[in-house]
Coordinates of N, CA and C in Angstrom, one line a residue:
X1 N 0.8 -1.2 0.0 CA 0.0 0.0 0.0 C 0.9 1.2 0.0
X2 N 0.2 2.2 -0.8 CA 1.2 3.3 -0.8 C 0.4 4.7 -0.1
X3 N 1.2 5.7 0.4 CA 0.1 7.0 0.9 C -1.0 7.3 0.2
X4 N -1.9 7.4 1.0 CA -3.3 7.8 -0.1 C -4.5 6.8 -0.2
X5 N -4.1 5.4 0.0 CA -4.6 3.9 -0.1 C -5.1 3.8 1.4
X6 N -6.4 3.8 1.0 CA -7.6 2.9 2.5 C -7.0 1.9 2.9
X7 N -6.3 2.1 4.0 CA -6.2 -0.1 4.7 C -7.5 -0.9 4.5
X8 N -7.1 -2.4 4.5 CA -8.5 -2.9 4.8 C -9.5 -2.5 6.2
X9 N -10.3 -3.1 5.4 CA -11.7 -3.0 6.9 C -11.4 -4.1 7.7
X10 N -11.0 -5.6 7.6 CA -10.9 -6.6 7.9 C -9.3 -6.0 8.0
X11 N -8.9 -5.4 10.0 CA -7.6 -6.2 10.1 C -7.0 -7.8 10.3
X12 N -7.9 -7.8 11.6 CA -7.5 -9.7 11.7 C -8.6 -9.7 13.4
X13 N -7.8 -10.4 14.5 CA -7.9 -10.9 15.5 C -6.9 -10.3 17.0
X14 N -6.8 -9.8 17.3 CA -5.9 -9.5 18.3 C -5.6 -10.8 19.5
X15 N -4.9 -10.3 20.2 CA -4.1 -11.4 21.0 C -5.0 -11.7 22.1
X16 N -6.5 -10.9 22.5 CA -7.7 -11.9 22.8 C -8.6 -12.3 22.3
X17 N -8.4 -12.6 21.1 CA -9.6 -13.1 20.1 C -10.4 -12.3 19.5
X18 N -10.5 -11.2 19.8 CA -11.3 -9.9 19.0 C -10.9 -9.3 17.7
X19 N -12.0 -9.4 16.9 CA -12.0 -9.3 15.9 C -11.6 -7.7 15.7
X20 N -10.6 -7.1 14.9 CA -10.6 -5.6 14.8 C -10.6 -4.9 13.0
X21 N -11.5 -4.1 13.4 CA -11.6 -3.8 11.9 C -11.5 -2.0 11.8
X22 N -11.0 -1.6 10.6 CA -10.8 -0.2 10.7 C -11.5 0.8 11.1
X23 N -12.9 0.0 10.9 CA -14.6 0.9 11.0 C -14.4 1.2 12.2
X24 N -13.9 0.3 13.5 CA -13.7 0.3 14.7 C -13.2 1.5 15.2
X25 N -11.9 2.3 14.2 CA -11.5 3.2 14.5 C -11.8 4.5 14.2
X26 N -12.7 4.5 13.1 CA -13.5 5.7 12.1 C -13.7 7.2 13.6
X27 N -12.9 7.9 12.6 CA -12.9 9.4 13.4 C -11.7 9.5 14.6
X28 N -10.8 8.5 14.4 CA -9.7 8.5 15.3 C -8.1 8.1 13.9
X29 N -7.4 8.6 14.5 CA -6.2 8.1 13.8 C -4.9 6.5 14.4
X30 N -4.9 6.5 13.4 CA -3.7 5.2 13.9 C -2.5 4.9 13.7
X31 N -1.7 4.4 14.2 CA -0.1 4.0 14.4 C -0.1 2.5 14.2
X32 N -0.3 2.1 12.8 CA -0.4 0.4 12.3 C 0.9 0.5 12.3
X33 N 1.4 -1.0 12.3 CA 2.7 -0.8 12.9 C 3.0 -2.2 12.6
X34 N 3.7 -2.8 11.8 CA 4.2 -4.9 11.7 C 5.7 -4.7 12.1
X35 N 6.0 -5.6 13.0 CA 6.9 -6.2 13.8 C 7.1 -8.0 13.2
X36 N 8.7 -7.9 13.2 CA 8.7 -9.4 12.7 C 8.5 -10.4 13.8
X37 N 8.6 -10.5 15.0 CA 8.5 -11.4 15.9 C 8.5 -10.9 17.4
X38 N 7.5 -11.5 18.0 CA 7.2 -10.8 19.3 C 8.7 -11.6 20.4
X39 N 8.6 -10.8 21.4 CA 9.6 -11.0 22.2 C 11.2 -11.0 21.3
X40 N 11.6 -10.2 20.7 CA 12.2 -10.6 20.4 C 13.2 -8.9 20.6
X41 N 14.5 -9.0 20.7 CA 14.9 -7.7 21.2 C 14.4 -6.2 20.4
X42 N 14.5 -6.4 18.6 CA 13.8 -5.1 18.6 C 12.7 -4.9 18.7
X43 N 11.8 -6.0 18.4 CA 10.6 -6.0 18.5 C 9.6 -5.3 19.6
X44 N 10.7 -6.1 21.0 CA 10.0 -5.5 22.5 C 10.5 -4.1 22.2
X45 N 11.8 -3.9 22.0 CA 12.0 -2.2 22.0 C 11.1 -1.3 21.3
X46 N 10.4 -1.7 20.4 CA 9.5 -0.9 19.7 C 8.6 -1.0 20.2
X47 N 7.9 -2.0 20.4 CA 6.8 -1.7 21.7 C 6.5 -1.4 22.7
X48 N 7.7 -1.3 23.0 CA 8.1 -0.6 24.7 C 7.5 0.7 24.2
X49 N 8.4 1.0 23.4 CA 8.4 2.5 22.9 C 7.2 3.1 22.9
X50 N 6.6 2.5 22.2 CA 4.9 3.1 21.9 C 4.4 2.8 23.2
X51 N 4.6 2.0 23.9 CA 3.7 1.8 24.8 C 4.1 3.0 25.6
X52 N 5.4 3.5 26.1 CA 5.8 4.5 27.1 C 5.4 6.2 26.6
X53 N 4.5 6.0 25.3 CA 4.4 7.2 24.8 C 2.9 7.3 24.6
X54 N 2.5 6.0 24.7 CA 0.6 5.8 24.4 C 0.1 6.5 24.6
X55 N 0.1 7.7 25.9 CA -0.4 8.9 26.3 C -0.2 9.9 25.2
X56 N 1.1 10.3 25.3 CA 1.1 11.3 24.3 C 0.4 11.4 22.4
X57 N 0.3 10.0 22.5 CA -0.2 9.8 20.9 C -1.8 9.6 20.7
X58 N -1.9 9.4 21.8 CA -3.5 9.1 22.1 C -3.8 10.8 22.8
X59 N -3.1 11.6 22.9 CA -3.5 12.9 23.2 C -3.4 13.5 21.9
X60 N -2.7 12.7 20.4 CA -2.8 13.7 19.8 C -3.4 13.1 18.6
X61 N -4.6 11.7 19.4 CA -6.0 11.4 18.5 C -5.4 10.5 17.8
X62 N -4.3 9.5 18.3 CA -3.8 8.2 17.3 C -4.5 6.7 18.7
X63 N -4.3 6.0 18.1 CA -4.6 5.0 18.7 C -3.5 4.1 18.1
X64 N -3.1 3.2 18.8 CA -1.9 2.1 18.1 C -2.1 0.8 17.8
X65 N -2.3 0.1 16.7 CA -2.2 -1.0 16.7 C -1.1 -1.5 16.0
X66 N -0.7 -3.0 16.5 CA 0.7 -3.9 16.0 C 0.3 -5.2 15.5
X67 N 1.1 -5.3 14.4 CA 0.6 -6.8 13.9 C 1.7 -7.6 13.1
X68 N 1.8 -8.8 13.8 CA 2.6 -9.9 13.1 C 2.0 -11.1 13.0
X69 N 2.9 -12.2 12.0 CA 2.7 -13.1 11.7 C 2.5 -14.2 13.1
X70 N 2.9 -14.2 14.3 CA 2.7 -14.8 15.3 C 1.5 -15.0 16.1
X71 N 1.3 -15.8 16.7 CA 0.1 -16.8 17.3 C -0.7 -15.8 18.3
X72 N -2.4 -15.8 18.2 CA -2.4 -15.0 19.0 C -2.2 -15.4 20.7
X73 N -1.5 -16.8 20.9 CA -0.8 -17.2 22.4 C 0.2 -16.5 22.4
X74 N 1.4 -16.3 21.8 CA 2.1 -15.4 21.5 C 1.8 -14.0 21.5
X75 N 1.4 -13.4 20.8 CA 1.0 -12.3 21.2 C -0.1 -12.0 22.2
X76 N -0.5 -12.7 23.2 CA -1.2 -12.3 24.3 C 0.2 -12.1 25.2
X77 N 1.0 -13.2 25.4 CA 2.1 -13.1 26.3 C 2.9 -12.3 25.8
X78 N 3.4 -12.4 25.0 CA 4.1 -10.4 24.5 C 3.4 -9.4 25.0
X79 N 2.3 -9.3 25.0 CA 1.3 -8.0 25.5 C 1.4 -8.1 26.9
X80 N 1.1 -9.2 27.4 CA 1.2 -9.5 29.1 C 3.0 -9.2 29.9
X81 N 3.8 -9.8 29.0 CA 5.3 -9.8 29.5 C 6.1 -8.5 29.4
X82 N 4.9 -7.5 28.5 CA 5.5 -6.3 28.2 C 4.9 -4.8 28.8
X83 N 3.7 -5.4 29.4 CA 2.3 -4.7 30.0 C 2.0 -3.8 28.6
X84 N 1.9 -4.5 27.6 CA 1.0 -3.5 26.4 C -0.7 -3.2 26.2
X85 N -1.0 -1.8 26.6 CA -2.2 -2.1 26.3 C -2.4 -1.7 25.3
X86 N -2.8 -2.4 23.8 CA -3.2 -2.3 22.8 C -2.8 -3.4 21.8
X87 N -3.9 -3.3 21.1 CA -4.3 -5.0 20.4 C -3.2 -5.2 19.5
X88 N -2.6 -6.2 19.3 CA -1.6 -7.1 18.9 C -2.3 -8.1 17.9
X89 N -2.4 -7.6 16.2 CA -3.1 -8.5 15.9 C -2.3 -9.7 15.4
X90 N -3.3 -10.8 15.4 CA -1.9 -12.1 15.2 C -2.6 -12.3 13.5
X91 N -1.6 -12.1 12.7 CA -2.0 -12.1 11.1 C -1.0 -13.8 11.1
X92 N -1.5 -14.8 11.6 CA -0.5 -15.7 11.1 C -0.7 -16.3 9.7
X93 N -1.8 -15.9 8.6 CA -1.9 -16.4 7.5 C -1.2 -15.4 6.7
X94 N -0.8 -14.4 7.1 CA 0.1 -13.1 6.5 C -1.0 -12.2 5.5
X95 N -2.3 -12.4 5.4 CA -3.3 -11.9 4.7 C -3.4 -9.9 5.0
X96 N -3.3 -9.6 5.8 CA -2.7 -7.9 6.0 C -1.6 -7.8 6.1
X97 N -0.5 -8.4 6.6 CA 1.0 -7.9 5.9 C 0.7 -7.9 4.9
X98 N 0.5 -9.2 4.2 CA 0.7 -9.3 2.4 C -0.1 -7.3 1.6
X99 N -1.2 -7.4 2.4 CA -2.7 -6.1 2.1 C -1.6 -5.0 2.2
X100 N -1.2 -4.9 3.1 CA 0.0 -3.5 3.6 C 1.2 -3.3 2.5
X101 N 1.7 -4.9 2.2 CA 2.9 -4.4 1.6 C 4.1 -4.8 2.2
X102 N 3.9 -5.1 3.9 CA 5.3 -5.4 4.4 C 5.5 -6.6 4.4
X103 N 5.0 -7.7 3.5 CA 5.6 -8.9 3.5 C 6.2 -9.3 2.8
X104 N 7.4 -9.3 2.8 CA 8.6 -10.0 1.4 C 9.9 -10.0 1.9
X105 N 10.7 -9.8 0.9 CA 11.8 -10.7 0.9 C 12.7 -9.9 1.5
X106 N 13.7 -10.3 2.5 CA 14.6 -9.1 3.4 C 16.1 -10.0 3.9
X107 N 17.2 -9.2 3.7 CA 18.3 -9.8 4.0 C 18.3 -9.4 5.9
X108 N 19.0 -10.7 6.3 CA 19.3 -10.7 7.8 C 20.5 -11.4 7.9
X109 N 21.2 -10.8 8.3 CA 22.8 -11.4 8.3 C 23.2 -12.2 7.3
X110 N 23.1 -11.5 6.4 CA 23.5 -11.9 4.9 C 23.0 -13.2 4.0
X111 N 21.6 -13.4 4.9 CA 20.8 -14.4 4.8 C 19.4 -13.6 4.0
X112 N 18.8 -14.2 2.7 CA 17.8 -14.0 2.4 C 16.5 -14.4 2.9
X113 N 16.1 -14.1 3.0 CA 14.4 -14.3 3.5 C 13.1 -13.8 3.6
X114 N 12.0 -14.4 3.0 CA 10.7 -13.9 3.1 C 10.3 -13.8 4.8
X115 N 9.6 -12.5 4.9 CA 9.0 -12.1 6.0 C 8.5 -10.8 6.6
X116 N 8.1 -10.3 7.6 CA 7.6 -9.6 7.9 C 8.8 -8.0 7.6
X117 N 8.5 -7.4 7.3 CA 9.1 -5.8 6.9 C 8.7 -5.0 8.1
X118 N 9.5 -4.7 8.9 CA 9.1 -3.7 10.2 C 9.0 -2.3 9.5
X119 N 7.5 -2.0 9.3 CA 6.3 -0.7 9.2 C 5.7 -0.6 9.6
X120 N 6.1 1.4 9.5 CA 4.8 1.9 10.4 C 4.0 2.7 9.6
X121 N 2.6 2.9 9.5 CA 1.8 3.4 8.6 C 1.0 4.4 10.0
X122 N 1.5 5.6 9.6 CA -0.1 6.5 10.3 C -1.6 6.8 9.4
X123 N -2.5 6.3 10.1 CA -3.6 6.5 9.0 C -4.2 7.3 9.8
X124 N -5.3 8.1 8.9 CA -6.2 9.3 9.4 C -7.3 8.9 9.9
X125 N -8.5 9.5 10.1 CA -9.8 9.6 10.7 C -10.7 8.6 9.5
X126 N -10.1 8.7 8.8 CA -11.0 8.1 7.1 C -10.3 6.8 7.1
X127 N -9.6 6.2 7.3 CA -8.7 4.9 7.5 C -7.8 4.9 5.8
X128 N -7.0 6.3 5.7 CA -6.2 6.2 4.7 C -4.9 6.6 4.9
X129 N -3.9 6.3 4.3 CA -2.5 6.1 5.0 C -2.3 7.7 4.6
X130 N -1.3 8.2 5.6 CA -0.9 9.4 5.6 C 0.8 9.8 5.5
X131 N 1.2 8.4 6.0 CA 2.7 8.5 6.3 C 3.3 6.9 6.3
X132 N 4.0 6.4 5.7 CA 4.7 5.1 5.7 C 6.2 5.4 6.0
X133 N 6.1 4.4 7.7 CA 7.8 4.7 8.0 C 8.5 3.3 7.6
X134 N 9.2 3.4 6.3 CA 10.0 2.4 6.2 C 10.7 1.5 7.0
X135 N 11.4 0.3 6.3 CA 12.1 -0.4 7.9 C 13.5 0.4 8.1
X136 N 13.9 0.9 6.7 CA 15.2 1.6 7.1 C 15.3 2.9 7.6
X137 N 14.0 3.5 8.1 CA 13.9 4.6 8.8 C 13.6 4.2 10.2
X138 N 13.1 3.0 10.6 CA 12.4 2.9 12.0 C 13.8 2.6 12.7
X139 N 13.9 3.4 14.0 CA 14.6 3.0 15.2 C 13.7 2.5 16.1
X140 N 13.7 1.4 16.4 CA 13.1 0.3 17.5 C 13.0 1.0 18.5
X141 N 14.4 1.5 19.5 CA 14.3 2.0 20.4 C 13.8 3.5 20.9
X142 N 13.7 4.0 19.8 CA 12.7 5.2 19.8 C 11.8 5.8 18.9
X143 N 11.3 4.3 18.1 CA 10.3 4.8 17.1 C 8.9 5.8 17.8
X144 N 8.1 5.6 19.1 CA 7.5 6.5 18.9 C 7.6 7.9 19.0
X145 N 9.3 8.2 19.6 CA 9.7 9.7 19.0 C 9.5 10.2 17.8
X146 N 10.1 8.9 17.1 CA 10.3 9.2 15.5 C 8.8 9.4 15.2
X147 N 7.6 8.9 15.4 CA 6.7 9.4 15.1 C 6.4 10.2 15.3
X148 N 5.6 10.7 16.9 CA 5.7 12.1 17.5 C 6.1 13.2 16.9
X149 N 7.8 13.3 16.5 CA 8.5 13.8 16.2 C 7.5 14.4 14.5
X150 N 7.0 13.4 13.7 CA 6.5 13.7 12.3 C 5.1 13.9 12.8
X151 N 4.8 13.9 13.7 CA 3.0 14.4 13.8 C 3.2 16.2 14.4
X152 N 4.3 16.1 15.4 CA 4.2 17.9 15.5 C 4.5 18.5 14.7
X153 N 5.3 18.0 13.4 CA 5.9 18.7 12.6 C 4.1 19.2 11.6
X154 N 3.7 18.4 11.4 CA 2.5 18.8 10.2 C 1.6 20.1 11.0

């Protein structure tokens, strides 16, 4: 998906079984966000992140959701191990990565591989993308600055 492109309505399931769909959010903004693997060092760092900043982004009308290929058992205990409050959807058929865009092919230690693309998409009130943070722009450890940082700026 590129800026300008409606997410689907159909995100998936989050990490208690609830079904979440974009309608859900209509008239609020969001911080969609795919992570390749829960618990795992950047992963939690990036969730830390947003989570330590939830206040401020939710003061400035974003709401957060995260979503990977992982189980939603997995991502309940990521959410629980990490105290996150906000839904963790578990896309393990990769049917919204794939919808987004962030699922394909990525080198990791000089190893090729299909998989999850760490992106962040802010979408508006309308559920259409506004901003795509690439994976080679996100810093894990302080991606929700890096957001912040592009929402005071507009």
């Amino acid at each position: 998906m590129n800026v300008g492109d409606r997410i689907p309505e159909i995100l998936g399931r989050d990490q208690n079984g609830n079904e979440i769909k974009s309608s859900d959010y209509r008239g609020r903004k969001i911080v969609l966000y795919s992570y390749p693997k829960a618990n795992t060092s950047g992963c939690t760092a990036e969730a830390c992140s947003l989570q330590a900043h939830k206040a401020e982004l939710e003061a400035a009308g974003y709401a957060i959701i995260g979503v990977s290929k992982d189980k939603e058992s997995l991502q309940k205990k990521f959410a629980e191990t990490q105290g996150l409050e906000f839904p963790l959807i578990a896309d393990t058929e990769t049917t919204l990565l794939q919808a987004l865009g962030c699922w394909g092919e990525k080198v990791a230690c000089g190893r090729r591989t299909i998989g999850t693309l760490r992106t962040t998409y802010l979408v508006n009130e309308d559920g259409v993308i506004e901003k795509i943070f690439s994976p080679k722009e996100i810093k894990t450890k302080i991606h929700a600055e890096q957001v912040l940082d592009y929402i005071n700026k507009e």
